[in-house]
Short mmCIF file of C-alpha atoms in Angstrom, two decimals:
data_model
loop_
_atom_site.label_atom_id
_atom_site.label_comp_id
_atom_site.label_asym_id
_atom_site.label_seq_id
_atom_site.Cartn_x
_atom_site.Cartn_y
_atom_site.Cartn_z
CA MET L 1 -76.98 63.58 30.07
CA ASP L 2 -80.71 62.34 31.46
CA ALA L 3 -81.49 58.91 30.75
CA ARG L 4 -84.92 59.95 29.52
CA GLU L 5 -83.87 62.63 27.31
CA GLY L 6 -87.10 63.62 25.09
CA ARG L 7 -89.60 61.58 26.93
CA GLY L 8 -91.00 64.34 29.00
CA CYS L 9 -94.61 65.91 29.36
CA HIS L 10 -93.75 68.39 26.82
CA THR L 11 -92.42 65.83 24.18
CA ALA L 12 -95.88 63.85 24.84
CA LEU L 13 -97.84 66.68 24.29
CA GLN L 14 -96.02 67.53 21.18
CA GLU L 15 -96.48 63.95 19.87
CA ILE L 16 -99.99 64.02 20.44
CA TYR L 17 -100.44 67.29 18.79
CA HIS L 18 -98.38 66.36 15.66
CA THR L 19 -99.15 62.64 15.01
CA TRP L 20 -102.66 62.29 16.86
CA GLY L 21 -104.35 65.08 15.61
CA ASN L 22 -107.01 63.36 13.63
CA ALA L 23 -107.96 60.88 16.36
CA THR L 24 -111.14 60.08 16.53
CA TRP L 25 -110.95 57.98 20.38
CA ILE L 26 -108.06 58.45 22.65
CA ILE L 27 -108.60 55.73 25.45
CA GLU L 28 -106.34 56.73 28.61
CA GLY L 29 -105.04 53.95 30.58
CA ASP L 30 -104.06 54.34 34.35
CA ILE L 31 -102.06 51.43 36.10
CA SER L 32 -103.41 52.21 39.55
CA ASP L 33 -101.22 50.73 42.42
CA CYS L 34 -98.63 49.52 39.98
CA PHE L 35 -95.84 49.33 42.58
CA GLY L 36 -97.88 47.28 44.79
CA SER L 37 -99.49 44.93 42.73
CA LEU L 38 -96.69 43.45 40.61
CA PRO L 39 -96.94 39.70 41.03
CA HIS L 40 -93.64 38.28 42.40
CA GLY L 41 -93.41 35.27 40.12
CA LYS L 42 -93.78 37.18 36.99
CA ILE L 43 -90.98 39.74 37.82
CA LEU L 44 -88.52 37.12 38.58
CA SER L 45 -89.61 34.97 35.82
CA LEU L 46 -88.70 37.95 33.29
CA LEU L 47 -85.72 38.99 35.11
CA ARG L 48 -84.29 35.01 34.72
CA GLU L 49 -85.06 35.47 31.03
CA LYS L 50 -82.41 38.12 30.86
CA ILE L 51 -80.42 37.55 34.15
CA HIS L 52 -78.35 34.42 34.63
CA ASP L 53 -76.46 35.28 37.62
CA GLY L 54 -78.39 32.95 40.51
CA ARG L 55 -77.14 35.41 43.59
CA PHE L 56 -78.36 38.35 42.24
CA LEU L 57 -81.89 36.71 41.29
CA HIS L 58 -81.68 35.37 45.03
CA LEU L 59 -81.08 39.09 46.28
CA ILE L 60 -83.90 40.43 44.36
CA GLU L 61 -86.25 37.53 45.69
CA LYS L 62 -84.91 38.33 49.27
CA LEU L 63 -85.89 41.89 48.19
CA LEU L 64 -89.53 41.16 47.11
CA ASP L 65 -90.38 39.07 50.12
CA ALA L 66 -88.66 41.55 52.84
CA GLY L 67 -92.14 42.50 54.05
CA TYR L 68 -92.69 45.72 55.76
CA LEU L 69 -93.27 47.01 59.44
CA GLU L 70 -96.33 49.16 60.04
CA GLU L 71 -96.73 50.05 63.88
CA TRP L 72 -93.94 48.07 64.97
CA THR L 73 -95.79 45.08 63.44
CA TYR L 74 -94.21 42.93 60.83
CA HIS L 75 -96.37 42.31 57.30
CA ARG L 76 -95.57 39.87 54.36
CA THR L 77 -95.39 41.02 51.10
CA LEU L 78 -97.11 38.58 48.68
CA SER L 79 -96.92 41.07 45.72
CA GLY L 80 -95.56 44.30 44.50
CA VAL L 81 -92.65 46.15 44.76
CA PRO L 82 -90.66 47.92 47.74
CA GLN L 83 -92.31 51.52 47.98
CA GLY L 84 -89.10 53.94 47.81
CA SER L 85 -86.85 51.24 46.95
CA ILE L 86 -84.60 52.49 44.06
CA VAL L 87 -85.40 49.40 42.34
CA SER L 88 -89.18 49.98 42.14
CA PRO L 89 -89.14 51.55 38.86
CA ILE L 90 -86.61 49.59 37.56
CA LEU L 91 -88.61 46.45 38.19
CA SER L 92 -92.04 47.93 37.17
CA ASN L 93 -90.35 49.38 33.88
CA ILE L 94 -89.22 45.62 32.96
CA LEU L 95 -92.84 44.04 33.88
CA LEU L 96 -94.25 47.32 31.85
CA ASP L 97 -92.20 46.60 29.13
CA LYS L 98 -93.82 42.95 28.16
CA LEU L 99 -97.33 45.50 27.95
CA ASP L 100 -95.68 47.52 25.66
CA SER L 101 -93.76 44.65 23.61
CA PHE L 102 -97.40 43.08 23.26
CA VAL L 103 -99.21 46.07 22.12
CA GLU L 104 -96.53 46.53 19.65
CA THR L 105 -96.41 43.01 18.15
CA VAL L 106 -100.05 41.63 18.23
CA LEU L 107 -102.12 44.75 19.01
CA ILE L 108 -100.94 47.35 16.84
CA PRO L 109 -100.99 45.07 13.68
CA GLN L 110 -104.48 43.39 14.68
CA TYR L 111 -106.15 46.65 14.90
CA THR L 112 -104.33 48.52 11.74
CA ARG L 113 -106.34 48.28 8.68
CA GLY L 114 -106.39 50.43 5.14
CA GLU L 115 -103.86 52.53 3.40
CA THR L 116 -105.52 55.55 3.43
CA ARG L 117 -109.03 56.97 4.24
CA LYS L 118 -111.96 57.31 1.95
CA LEU L 119 -112.75 60.67 0.25
CA ASN L 120 -115.63 62.60 1.67
CA GLN L 121 -118.34 62.43 -1.16
CA GLU L 122 -120.29 65.58 0.27
CA TYR L 123 -116.92 67.71 -0.27
CA ARG L 124 -116.17 65.88 -3.80
CA LYS L 125 -119.59 67.08 -4.85
CA LEU L 126 -119.02 70.68 -3.61
CA GLN L 127 -115.68 70.56 -5.19
CA SER L 128 -117.21 69.65 -8.31
CA GLN L 129 -120.04 72.41 -7.99
CA THR L 130 -117.30 75.17 -6.99
CA ARG L 131 -115.41 74.27 -10.30
CA THR L 132 -118.49 74.32 -12.88
CA LEU L 133 -119.77 77.55 -11.18
CA PHE L 134 -116.09 79.26 -11.67
CA ALA L 135 -115.92 77.97 -15.00
CA LYS L 136 -119.25 79.68 -16.04
CA GLY L 137 -118.23 82.50 -14.39
CA GLN L 138 -120.47 82.69 -11.50
CA LYS L 139 -117.60 83.66 -8.55
CA GLU L 140 -119.64 84.69 -5.57
CA ALA L 141 -121.82 81.76 -5.78
CA ALA L 142 -118.44 79.62 -6.18
CA ARG L 143 -116.69 81.28 -3.23
CA LYS L 144 -119.70 80.26 -0.83
CA MET L 145 -119.38 76.77 -2.18
CA ARG L 146 -115.94 76.93 -1.06
CA ARG L 147 -116.90 78.29 2.19
CA ARG L 148 -119.21 75.63 2.95
CA MET L 149 -116.92 73.16 1.63
CA GLN L 150 -113.98 74.15 3.84
CA LYS L 151 -116.31 73.46 6.75
CA LEU L 152 -116.28 69.77 5.97
CA PRO L 153 -113.35 67.31 6.23
CA SER L 154 -112.35 66.25 2.76
CA ILE L 155 -111.86 62.71 3.85
CA ASN L 156 -114.44 60.44 5.88
CA PRO L 157 -113.36 60.66 9.25
CA GLN L 158 -115.43 57.49 10.03
CA ASP L 159 -114.40 55.43 7.18
CA PRO L 160 -115.05 51.53 8.56
CA ASP L 161 -112.03 50.17 6.53
CA TRP L 162 -109.45 52.56 7.90
CA ARG L 163 -108.34 52.49 11.70
CA ARG L 164 -104.78 52.92 13.50
CA LEU L 165 -104.02 52.12 16.65
CA LYS L 166 -100.93 53.42 18.50
#
């Protein structure tokens, strides 16, 4: 069984298709040089929150401070996790989990507002006119009105009182 079952590219695309279909804005974030720019102190402080084994924490600290050789010249590492190391993705995920938690607990509640979007008044006006035309027996005019109505959204996509952050 895969540890990340249900969390691949296809499931992400399905999530976007089914849940984000009416999104007005999508902002993509790219964490460039993620492995190479993580601050050691931040990583160690996050590990100390949950792990109380001093020997293990010392081992991770030594791993982070190990440095690297380039053309037989030693270079210290002041930030980042070792490239190609098995712990690099784990340490990165531990740090990025804090970002996820911040977005979920602070940003989403702060920027989400409104229960439902307001109705599109132009759509409602055409809907009322269509009903009136049908009631008067002017079915062809009502069908034309309905075609115009179908080109409009039934709700106001630019409602300033309704916003979702996902």
